[in-house]
Amino acid sequence: MIKRPFLWGIATFMAGILLAWYKIPLPYIFILALVGWLIVYVLMCLVKRYINSKDGLLWCLPILLILGFLAMGDRMKKPDLDFAFDEKAPCILTGEIAGVVKKSWGNSYYLKDNQVTLLDKGTYLVEEILLNTKDNNEYLVGNKITVSGTIQKFSINTNPGGFNEELYYKIQNIDYKLKAEEITIIDSTYSKFHNILNVIKAELAKVYETVLPDKEAGAIMAMVLGEKYLLDDEIKELYQENGISHILAISGLHISIVGAAIYFLLKRLKLGLLASTILSIGFVYSYGIFTNFSVSTNRAVVMYIVMVTAKLIGKTFDLLSALSLSAFLILIQNPMEIFNLGFILSFGAVFGIALILPCLDSLLPTKKSVVKSIYVSISAQVFTLPFLLYYFYQLPLYSIIINLIMLPLTSLLITISLAAGIGGLIYLPLGVFLSGGAKYILGFYELVCRIGSSLPRNLITIGRPDTFSIIIYLLMVLAFIYVARKYEKKKFLIILVIAMVILVSPKTREGLSITMLDVGQGEAIIIETQSGSNILIDGGSSSVNQVGIYRIKPYLLYKGIDRLDYAIVTHTDMDHVSGILEIIGDKDIAIEHLVLPEISEKDEVYQRLENLARENEIYLEYIVAGDEFLEGDFYMSVLHPPVGYKSASNNDNSTVLSIKYGEFDMLLTGDIESKGEQELISYLNRDNYINGKSDLVYKNVIKEKLSMQTEYDVLKVAHHGSKHSTTEEFLQIIQPEVSLISCGKNNRYGHPHIEVVNGLKEINSRIYGTYDAGAITITTDGEIYYIEKYLK
């Protein structure tokens, strides 16, 4: 007889969800279901060795596969409203408030059953919309409101490693965001139950803000109330980089403490098993609503309900079955939750404990509680490790040790915090007294995290593992579980070690890779050589805030890069350097050499770059035309500006770089303008210099074979496609097969200008722009080169 049919059921349901996500045609799903029924029939009726007639639930597995496929397919459909406007549009909306989340800047309201009216385009029904407002008025769950404002689509990710806002909110079942200009209540009816919970939460928040300093109050409110609007950014970062950010989330520990306390209290009041069970379930469910019902809370609430119900009816509580049922109830409501990191880590950790821990206990038996705690931590991390690397790209080296130090105090911290909040509601000095313990524990947490962060190699940058490595890793973990349980031999632990080595091993580089990131109205180019060098050429934007932190850095970590050998600045306009200014001094990305153009007149930004480099012990280098960089088959030379060049503007003084790798060549032109292009044309026509027709001085003698290039495979179009650059004469000499343009979509400058686009088309150059392709990556072995657009 098959054990744990719920586990088989959720596995099949999830398989159906993933098949829909990868857009497998529906007829193939029905064929797969028929094959499944055939296999069940053969095993049950003919073989009878593995399953028998008591396993009738297996007949439902193909149905669950189809159900998962259809549920996900329905969720992936775009609303009709999606086709009525491009990115944003003015609208009038009518909807009902389903939830309220307080933010540091105002409030977010989750609206359901919405009617959205666009001017001259009709009215559309939309399931859920996120309303953001700084309006000081308080609106209650259940209120029906009319909002005039701007509806906007969520942005998609355009770079490897970047944040996908659209997917993030799709997971939450939210289709659009709305910026309110005016809000009117049309029906003041509200949910009294939700309002009571919100009032209690608000009062508790006031208590914590009164009895604790802001930093500690923010942490406690996140842990106990599920509210993170006061959470200190530094504390959040400290917890993340030490692998204990889960402490800040409402989890099974919170539910267990609350549920056990209420259940014990009701039993002490002698209300009986049935009444105690029902009332404790109601209280725990209310606490879930109270804390905004995150996916980890959802899982914990369902598992608690299963546990106390099993006790009520005299059944044994099975962790894996309860976990499977919990996952099914979450995914049937919203199959997109399968991509929610909270869902993956919450269920992955518990699955790991349920499956790996018994193996470790049998292979390495111990009675020491500290060792048992280590086993629990390892078991949880074995299953979650590939997903942590997939989303965060870095591994907290000391997280197991730090968790061992922290976790024993977490139950005490939550208990004290709850007591302080409740005590403060009754009598504020009591809350002050009780909160002292929480303050000291949080201070200890911060101290341990700071020590952890100061240790060498606290965060090891691995990069995102490829899908194949993750599959191999998980298969090897499952193989370990099977053989460890069957044979109970310590030697099988080597399977886990090998699996981890496969997962975290650095990927070997083949050839040259050049990526132009989508940074909006700006530029950032990253070169990865076969020998292992990493070069950043410019990095800035005038349209994306903190572009270094939110676009350049995530890409580098995604690729497993935490060291830039060179950061080259072509010129000091902020749309080329704002991100570099942010990365200098960042603890996750080290810059070894900052390379600046050698100029006589240094502006404020130039001097700021120099000062930051010196403060962070970054080696400064200065380049002019004639300088070279050679590493194996990779050769890069500086073509512009020469010593003594009088530029017409800061743009025209841009450093121009020529790259050659085998037979592949590329020209990077910064923001050079027509005057600089004329000088470059003269330089490329070297006879002018040999015959003494120029009085400009070039620093080094350039090797004719490598750098006297007149035609290029790839051109990085100057100045984001401005008509003041990339002249017809210049293009006739360069003759690029491919032209790359970095600029923002619908930017206010109108880049790329039609004159430049037409000029490139006239020479039959293929045009790729970050504004519609996202990040553009060129890979080459020195003979053939390939171009990949991030947005297909």
PDB file of N, CA and C in Angstrom, residues 74-155:
ATOM      1  N   ASP A  74      -5.284  29.315 -16.146  1.00  0.00           N
ATOM      2  CA  ASP A  74      -6.259  30.379 -15.921  1.00  0.00           C
ATOM      3  C   ASP A  74      -5.603  31.584 -15.251  1.00  0.00           C
ATOM      4  N   ARG A  75      -4.693  31.316 -14.323  1.00  0.00           N
ATOM      5  CA  ARG A  75      -4.040  32.422 -13.613  1.00  0.00           C
ATOM      6  C   ARG A  75      -3.073  33.172 -14.521  1.00  0.00           C
ATOM      7  N   MET A  76      -2.540  32.516 -15.531  1.00  0.00           N
ATOM      8  CA  MET A  76      -1.567  33.158 -16.420  1.00  0.00           C
ATOM      9  C   MET A  76      -2.224  34.047 -17.467  1.00  0.00           C
ATOM     10  N   LYS A  77      -3.544  33.952 -17.612  1.00  0.00           N
ATOM     11  CA  LYS A  77      -4.231  34.782 -18.601  1.00  0.00           C
ATOM     12  C   LYS A  77      -4.169  36.248 -18.189  1.00  0.00           C
ATOM     13  N   LYS A  78      -3.898  37.097 -19.162  1.00  0.00           N
ATOM     14  CA  LYS A  78      -3.870  38.528 -18.892  1.00  0.00           C
ATOM     15  C   LYS A  78      -5.289  39.082 -18.893  1.00  0.00           C
ATOM     16  N   PRO A  79      -5.606  39.995 -17.985  1.00  0.00           N
ATOM     17  CA  PRO A  79      -6.940  40.624 -17.986  1.00  0.00           C
ATOM     18  C   PRO A  79      -7.159  41.405 -19.293  1.00  0.00           C
ATOM     19  N   ASP A  80      -8.412  41.563 -19.670  1.00  0.00           N
ATOM     20  CA  ASP A  80      -8.731  42.323 -20.884  1.00  0.00           C
ATOM     21  C   ASP A  80      -8.178  43.741 -20.813  1.00  0.00           C
ATOM     22  N   LEU A  81      -8.114  44.294 -19.602  1.00  0.00           N
ATOM     23  CA  LEU A  81      -7.618  45.655 -19.429  1.00  0.00           C
ATOM     24  C   LEU A  81      -6.174  45.790 -19.913  1.00  0.00           C
ATOM     25  N   ASP A  82      -5.429  44.692 -19.881  1.00  0.00           N
ATOM     26  CA  ASP A  82      -4.019  44.725 -20.275  1.00  0.00           C
ATOM     27  C   ASP A  82      -3.840  45.229 -21.703  1.00  0.00           C
ATOM     28  N   PHE A  83      -4.818  44.971 -22.553  1.00  0.00           N
ATOM     29  CA  PHE A  83      -4.703  45.317 -23.964  1.00  0.00           C
ATOM     30  C   PHE A  83      -5.266  46.709 -24.266  1.00  0.00           C
ATOM     31  N   ALA A  84      -5.765  47.390 -23.221  1.00  0.00           N
ATOM     32  CA  ALA A  84      -6.409  48.689 -23.429  1.00  0.00           C
ATOM     33  C   ALA A  84      -5.460  49.866 -23.221  1.00  0.00           C
ATOM     34  N   PHE A  85      -4.307  49.643 -22.584  1.00  0.00           N
ATOM     35  CA  PHE A  85      -3.340  50.726 -22.419  1.00  0.00           C
ATOM     36  C   PHE A  85      -1.936  50.159 -22.397  1.00  0.00           C
ATOM     37  N   ASP A  86      -0.949  51.044 -22.603  1.00  0.00           N
ATOM     38  CA  ASP A  86       0.440  50.604 -22.726  1.00  0.00           C
ATOM     39  C   ASP A  86       1.076  50.380 -21.365  1.00  0.00           C
ATOM     40  N   GLU A  87       1.541  51.445 -20.715  1.00  0.00           N
ATOM     41  CA  GLU A  87       2.195  51.305 -19.413  1.00  0.00           C
ATOM     42  C   GLU A  87       1.357  51.883 -18.283  1.00  0.00           C
ATOM     43  N   LYS A  88       0.770  53.046 -18.512  1.00  0.00           N
ATOM     44  CA  LYS A  88      -0.085  53.662 -17.497  1.00  0.00           C
ATOM     45  C   LYS A  88      -1.127  54.531 -18.179  1.00  0.00           C
ATOM     46  N   ALA A  89      -2.222  54.776 -17.436  1.00  0.00           N
ATOM     47  CA  ALA A  89      -3.315  55.556 -18.009  1.00  0.00           C
ATOM     48  C   ALA A  89      -4.164  56.140 -16.894  1.00  0.00           C
ATOM     49  N   PRO A  90      -4.750  57.318 -17.106  1.00  0.00           N
ATOM     50  CA  PRO A  90      -5.690  57.876 -16.110  1.00  0.00           C
ATOM     51  C   PRO A  90      -6.959  57.036 -16.081  1.00  0.00           C
ATOM     52  N   CYS A  91      -7.549  56.894 -14.913  1.00  0.00           N
ATOM     53  CA  CYS A  91      -8.727  56.044 -14.803  1.00  0.00           C
ATOM     54  C   CYS A  91      -9.581  56.449 -13.614  1.00  0.00           C
ATOM     55  N   ILE A  92     -10.780  55.899 -13.580  1.00  0.00           N
ATOM     56  CA  ILE A  92     -11.662  55.978 -12.411  1.00  0.00           C
ATOM     57  C   ILE A  92     -11.974  54.540 -12.007  1.00  0.00           C
ATOM     58  N   LEU A  93     -11.769  54.229 -10.755  1.00  0.00           N
ATOM     59  CA  LEU A  93     -11.923  52.852 -10.270  1.00  0.00           C
ATOM     60  C   LEU A  93     -12.953  52.805  -9.150  1.00  0.00           C
ATOM     61  N   THR A  94     -13.729  51.740  -9.150  1.00  0.00           N
ATOM     62  CA  THR A  94     -14.636  51.437  -8.042  1.00  0.00           C
ATOM     63  C   THR A  94     -14.319  50.034  -7.547  1.00  0.00           C
ATOM     64  N   GLY A  95     -14.065  49.895  -6.262  1.00  0.00           N
ATOM     65  CA  GLY A  95     -13.728  48.584  -5.718  1.00  0.00           C
ATOM     66  C   GLY A  95     -13.923  48.522  -4.223  1.00  0.00           C
ATOM     67  N   GLU A  96     -13.701  47.334  -3.668  1.00  0.00           N
ATOM     68  CA  GLU A  96     -13.871  47.108  -2.228  1.00  0.00           C
ATOM     69  C   GLU A  96     -12.529  46.828  -1.587  1.00  0.00           C
ATOM     70  N   ILE A  97     -12.284  47.440  -0.435  1.00  0.00           N
ATOM     71  CA  ILE A  97     -11.019  47.239   0.269  1.00  0.00           C
ATOM     72  C   ILE A  97     -11.011  45.848   0.915  1.00  0.00           C
ATOM     73  N   ALA A  98      -9.988  45.054   0.540  1.00  0.00           N
ATOM     74  CA  ALA A  98      -9.870  43.700   1.080  1.00  0.00           C
ATOM     75  C   ALA A  98      -8.760  43.582   2.114  1.00  0.00           C
ATOM     76  N   GLY A  99      -7.850  44.530   2.111  1.00  0.00           N
ATOM     77  CA  GLY A  99      -6.756  44.485   3.074  1.00  0.00           C
ATOM     78  C   GLY A  99      -6.045  45.820   3.140  1.00  0.00           C
ATOM     79  N   VAL A 100      -5.387  46.065   4.282  1.00  0.00           N
ATOM     80  CA  VAL A 100      -4.663  47.315   4.502  1.00  0.00           C
ATOM     81  C   VAL A 100      -3.281  46.976   5.048  1.00  0.00           C
ATOM     82  N   VAL A 101      -2.243  47.578   4.437  1.00  0.00           N
ATOM     83  CA  VAL A 101      -0.879  47.412   4.931  1.00  0.00           C
ATOM     84  C   VAL A 101      -0.259  48.793   5.093  1.00  0.00           C
ATOM     85  N   LYS A 102       0.198  49.072   6.284  1.00  0.00           N
ATOM     86  CA  LYS A 102       0.801  50.370   6.550  1.00  0.00           C
ATOM     87  C   LYS A 102       2.229  50.404   6.030  1.00  0.00           C
ATOM     88  N   LYS A 103       2.614  51.521   5.408  1.00  0.00           N
ATOM     89  CA  LYS A 103       3.959  51.713   4.892  1.00  0.00           C
ATOM     90  C   LYS A 103       4.575  52.939   5.550  1.00  0.00           C
ATOM     91  N   SER A 104       5.887  53.088   5.409  1.00  0.00           N
ATOM     92  CA  SER A 104       6.570  54.234   5.996  1.00  0.00           C
ATOM     93  C   SER A 104       6.126  55.542   5.351  1.00  0.00           C
ATOM     94  N   TRP A 105       5.683  55.468   4.081  1.00  0.00           N
ATOM     95  CA  TRP A 105       5.296  56.665   3.344  1.00  0.00           C
ATOM     96  C   TRP A 105       3.779  56.867   3.276  1.00  0.00           C
ATOM     97  N   GLY A 106       2.980  55.946   3.804  1.00  0.00           N
ATOM     98  CA  GLY A 106       1.528  56.046   3.716  1.00  0.00           C
ATOM     99  C   GLY A 106       0.878  54.689   3.921  1.00  0.00           C
ATOM    100  N   ASN A 107      -0.093  54.344   3.062  1.00  0.00           N
ATOM    101  CA  ASN A 107      -0.801  53.064   3.173  1.00  0.00           C
ATOM    102  C   ASN A 107      -0.957  52.409   1.804  1.00  0.00           C
ATOM    103  N   SER A 108      -0.944  51.087   1.825  1.00  0.00           N
ATOM    104  CA  SER A 108      -1.299  50.304   0.641  1.00  0.00           C
ATOM    105  C   SER A 108      -2.612  49.593   0.929  1.00  0.00           C
ATOM    106  N   TYR A 109      -3.549  49.722   0.002  1.00  0.00           N
ATOM    107  CA  TYR A 109      -4.854  49.069   0.130  1.00  0.00           C
ATOM    108  C   TYR A 109      -4.992  48.030  -0.976  1.00  0.00           C
ATOM    109  N   TYR A 110      -5.417  46.850  -0.585  1.00  0.00           N
ATOM    110  CA  TYR A 110      -5.665  45.789  -1.558  1.00  0.00           C
ATOM    111  C   TYR A 110      -7.156  45.823  -1.906  1.00  0.00           C
ATOM    112  N   LEU A 111      -7.444  46.094  -3.167  1.00  0.00           N
ATOM    113  CA  LEU A 111      -8.826  46.259  -3.625  1.00  0.00           C
ATOM    114  C   LEU A 111      -9.269  45.036  -4.413  1.00  0.00           C
ATOM    115  N   LYS A 112     -10.493  44.583  -4.189  1.00  0.00           N
ATOM    116  CA  LYS A 112     -11.049  43.440  -4.924  1.00  0.00           C
ATOM    117  C   LYS A 112     -12.339  43.853  -5.632  1.00  0.00           C
ATOM    118  N   ASP A 113     -12.751  43.001  -6.584  1.00  0.00           N
ATOM    119  CA  ASP A 113     -14.000  43.221  -7.335  1.00  0.00           C
ATOM    120  C   ASP A 113     -14.027  44.629  -7.926  1.00  0.00           C
ATOM    121  N   ASN A 114     -13.002  44.940  -8.705  1.00  0.00           N
ATOM    122  CA  ASN A 114     -12.827  46.295  -9.210  1.00  0.00           C
ATOM    123  C   ASN A 114     -13.460  46.502 -10.581  1.00  0.00           C
ATOM    124  N   GLN A 115     -13.979  47.695 -10.792  1.00  0.00           N
ATOM    125  CA  GLN A 115     -14.411  48.157 -12.105  1.00  0.00           C
ATOM    126  C   GLN A 115     -13.534  49.355 -12.467  1.00  0.00           C
ATOM    127  N   VAL A 116     -12.800  49.222 -13.554  1.00  0.00           N
ATOM    128  CA  VAL A 116     -11.857  50.260 -13.966  1.00  0.00           C
ATOM    129  C   VAL A 116     -12.349  50.886 -15.263  1.00  0.00           C
ATOM    130  N   THR A 117     -12.537  52.190 -15.247  1.00  0.00           N
ATOM    131  CA  THR A 117     -12.998  52.918 -16.428  1.00  0.00           C
ATOM    132  C   THR A 117     -11.878  53.787 -16.970  1.00  0.00           C
ATOM    133  N   LEU A 118     -11.484  53.510 -18.215  1.00  0.00           N
ATOM    134  CA  LEU A 118     -10.501  54.338 -18.908  1.00  0.00           C
ATOM    135  C   LEU A 118     -11.244  55.319 -19.806  1.00  0.00           C
ATOM    136  N   LEU A 119     -10.716  56.509 -19.932  1.00  0.00           N
ATOM    137  CA  LEU A 119     -11.362  57.514 -20.752  1.00  0.00           C
ATOM    138  C   LEU A 119     -11.469  57.037 -22.193  1.00  0.00           C
ATOM    139  N   ASP A 120     -12.695  57.031 -22.730  1.00  0.00           N
ATOM    140  CA  ASP A 120     -12.972  56.672 -24.132  1.00  0.00           C
ATOM    141  C   ASP A 120     -12.637  55.220 -24.460  1.00  0.00           C
ATOM    142  N   LYS A 121     -12.382  54.386 -23.424  1.00  0.00           N
ATOM    143  CA  LYS A 121     -12.029  52.994 -23.724  1.00  0.00           C
ATOM    144  C   LYS A 121     -12.881  51.992 -22.961  1.00  0.00           C
ATOM    145  N   GLY A 122     -13.912  52.468 -22.286  1.00  0.00           N
ATOM    146  CA  GLY A 122     -14.837  51.555 -21.642  1.00  0.00           C
ATOM    147  C   GLY A 122     -14.442  51.171 -20.237  1.00  0.00           C
ATOM    148  N   THR A 123     -15.239  50.235 -19.681  1.00  0.00           N
ATOM    149  CA  THR A 123     -15.054  49.766 -18.309  1.00  0.00           C
ATOM    150  C   THR A 123     -14.635  48.304 -18.310  1.00  0.00           C
ATOM    151  N   TYR A 124     -13.705  47.970 -17.420  1.00  0.00           N
ATOM    152  CA  TYR A 124     -13.154  46.617 -17.365  1.00  0.00           C
ATOM    153  C   TYR A 124     -13.231  46.087 -15.929  1.00  0.00           C
ATOM    154  N   LEU A 125     -13.436  44.774 -15.821  1.00  0.00           N
ATOM    155  CA  LEU A 125     -13.453  44.122 -14.511  1.00  0.00           C
ATOM    156  C   LEU A 125     -12.060  43.595 -14.206  1.00  0.00           C
ATOM    157  N   VAL A 126     -11.586  43.901 -13.011  1.00  0.00           N
ATOM    158  CA  VAL A 126     -10.261  43.455 -12.587  1.00  0.00           C
ATOM    159  C   VAL A 126     -10.380  42.861 -11.196  1.00  0.00           C
ATOM    160  N   GLU A 127      -9.763  41.697 -11.002  1.00  0.00           N
ATOM    161  CA  GLU A 127      -9.916  40.969  -9.742  1.00  0.00           C
ATOM    162  C   GLU A 127      -9.306  41.723  -8.563  1.00  0.00           C
ATOM    163  N   GLU A 128      -7.993  41.999  -8.606  1.00  0.00           N
ATOM    164  CA  GLU A 128      -7.333  42.666  -7.480  1.00  0.00           C
ATOM    165  C   GLU A 128      -6.368  43.734  -7.973  1.00  0.00           C
ATOM    166  N   ILE A 129      -6.352  44.865  -7.276  1.00  0.00           N
ATOM    167  CA  ILE A 129      -5.490  45.995  -7.613  1.00  0.00           C
ATOM    168  C   ILE A 129      -4.879  46.534  -6.323  1.00  0.00           C
ATOM    169  N   LEU A 130      -3.629  46.970  -6.413  1.00  0.00           N
ATOM    170  CA  LEU A 130      -2.935  47.566  -5.274  1.00  0.00           C
ATOM    171  C   LEU A 130      -3.041  49.079  -5.364  1.00  0.00           C
ATOM    172  N   LEU A 131      -3.624  49.685  -4.344  1.00  0.00           N
ATOM    173  CA  LEU A 131      -3.783  51.138  -4.283  1.00  0.00           C
ATOM    174  C   LEU A 131      -2.767  51.714  -3.303  1.00  0.00           C
ATOM    175  N   ASN A 132      -1.923  52.610  -3.806  1.00  0.00           N
ATOM    176  CA  ASN A 132      -0.936  53.281  -2.954  1.00  0.00           C
ATOM    177  C   ASN A 132      -1.346  54.731  -2.775  1.00  0.00           C
ATOM    178  N   THR A 133      -1.347  55.201  -1.537  1.00  0.00           N
ATOM    179  CA  THR A 133      -1.755  56.571  -1.279  1.00  0.00           C
ATOM    180  C   THR A 133      -1.072  57.115  -0.035  1.00  0.00           C
ATOM    181  N   LYS A 134      -0.824  58.422  -0.058  1.00  0.00           N
ATOM    182  CA  LYS A 134      -0.314  59.122   1.127  1.00  0.00           C
ATOM    183  C   LYS A 134      -1.446  59.816   1.880  1.00  0.00           C
ATOM    184  N   ASP A 135      -2.676  59.540   1.444  1.00  0.00           N
ATOM    185  CA  ASP A 135      -3.872  60.114   2.078  1.00  0.00           C
ATOM    186  C   ASP A 135      -3.883  59.768   3.568  1.00  0.00           C
ATOM    187  N   ASN A 136      -4.054  60.768   4.403  1.00  0.00           N
ATOM    188  CA  ASN A 136      -4.045  60.547   5.856  1.00  0.00           C
ATOM    189  C   ASN A 136      -5.341  59.939   6.378  1.00  0.00           C
ATOM    190  N   ASN A 137      -6.388  59.949   5.558  1.00  0.00           N
ATOM    191  CA  ASN A 137      -7.662  59.352   5.988  1.00  0.00           C
ATOM    192  C   ASN A 137      -7.516  57.845   6.115  1.00  0.00           C
ATOM    193  N   GLU A 138      -8.226  57.265   7.049  1.00  0.00           N
ATOM    194  CA  GLU A 138      -8.177  55.820   7.251  1.00  0.00           C
ATOM    195  C   GLU A 138      -9.408  55.178   6.617  1.00  0.00           C
ATOM    196  N   TYR A 139      -9.152  54.217   5.754  1.00  0.00           N
ATOM    197  CA  TYR A 139     -10.227  53.476   5.102  1.00  0.00           C
ATOM    198  C   TYR A 139     -10.206  52.057   5.648  1.00  0.00           C
ATOM    199  N   LEU A 140     -11.387  51.470   5.823  1.00  0.00           N
ATOM    200  CA  LEU A 140     -11.511  50.192   6.512  1.00  0.00           C
ATOM    201  C   LEU A 140     -11.789  49.061   5.546  1.00  0.00           C
ATOM    202  N   VAL A 141     -11.384  47.856   5.952  1.00  0.00           N
ATOM    203  CA  VAL A 141     -11.678  46.663   5.162  1.00  0.00           C
ATOM    204  C   VAL A 141     -13.193  46.519   5.032  1.00  0.00           C
ATOM    205  N   GLY A 142     -13.675  46.393   3.822  1.00  0.00           N
ATOM    206  CA  GLY A 142     -15.105  46.304   3.554  1.00  0.00           C
ATOM    207  C   GLY A 142     -15.667  47.563   2.940  1.00  0.00           C
ATOM    208  N   ASN A 143     -14.967  48.713   3.127  1.00  0.00           N
ATOM    209  CA  ASN A 143     -15.403  49.960   2.487  1.00  0.00           C
ATOM    210  C   ASN A 143     -15.367  49.816   0.970  1.00  0.00           C
ATOM    211  N   LYS A 144     -16.402  50.351   0.317  1.00  0.00           N
ATOM    212  CA  LYS A 144     -16.382  50.454  -1.142  1.00  0.00           C
ATOM    213  C   LYS A 144     -16.022  51.883  -1.497  1.00  0.00           C
ATOM    214  N   ILE A 145     -15.051  52.033  -2.379  1.00  0.00           N
ATOM    215  CA  ILE A 145     -14.529  53.357  -2.690  1.00  0.00           C
ATOM    216  C   ILE A 145     -14.470  53.597  -4.189  1.00  0.00           C
ATOM    217  N   THR A 146     -14.489  54.871  -4.546  1.00  0.00           N
ATOM    218  CA  THR A 146     -14.219  55.296  -5.915  1.00  0.00           C
ATOM    219  C   THR A 146     -12.918  56.093  -5.902  1.00  0.00           C
ATOM    220  N   VAL A 147     -12.027  55.755  -6.809  1.00  0.00           N
ATOM    221  CA  VAL A 147     -10.708  56.377  -6.846  1.00  0.00           C
ATOM    222  C   VAL A 147     -10.456  56.948  -8.233  1.00  0.00           C
ATOM    223  N   SER A 148     -10.038  58.176  -8.292  1.00  0.00           N
ATOM    224  CA  SER A 148      -9.530  58.728  -9.551  1.00  0.00           C
ATOM    225  C   SER A 148      -8.016  58.821  -9.419  1.00  0.00           C
ATOM    226  N   GLY A 149      -7.331  58.400 -10.463  1.00  0.00           N
ATOM    227  CA  GLY A 149      -5.871  58.382 -10.400  1.00  0.00           C
ATOM    228  C   GLY A 149      -5.276  57.777 -11.641  1.00  0.00           C
ATOM    229  N   THR A 150      -4.081  57.235 -11.504  1.00  0.00           N
ATOM    230  CA  THR A 150      -3.356  56.653 -12.636  1.00  0.00           C
ATOM    231  C   THR A 150      -3.117  55.176 -12.378  1.00  0.00           C
ATOM    232  N   ILE A 151      -3.638  54.349 -13.280  1.00  0.00           N
ATOM    233  CA  ILE A 151      -3.399  52.904 -13.171  1.00  0.00           C
ATOM    234  C   ILE A 151      -2.134  52.570 -13.948  1.00  0.00           C
ATOM    235  N   GLN A 152      -1.366  51.643 -13.421  1.00  0.00           N
ATOM    236  CA  GLN A 152      -0.063  51.365 -14.014  1.00  0.00           C
ATOM    237  C   GLN A 152       0.222  49.867 -13.983  1.00  0.00           C
ATOM    238  N   LYS A 153       0.841  49.387 -15.057  1.00  0.00           N
ATOM    239  CA  LYS A 153       1.285  47.996 -15.075  1.00  0.00           C
ATOM    240  C   LYS A 153       2.567  47.872 -14.268  1.00  0.00           C
ATOM    241  N   PHE A 154       2.766  46.711 -13.691  1.00  0.00           N
ATOM    242  CA  PHE A 154       4.010  46.459 -12.976  1.00  0.00           C
ATOM    243  C   PHE A 154       5.136  46.262 -13.983  1.00  0.00           C
ATOM    244  N   SER A 155       6.319  46.706 -13.625  1.00  0.00           N
ATOM    245  CA  SER A 155       7.463  46.595 -14.531  1.00  0.00           C
ATOM    246  C   SER A 155       7.975  45.159 -14.579  1.00  0.00           C
TER     247      SER A 155
END
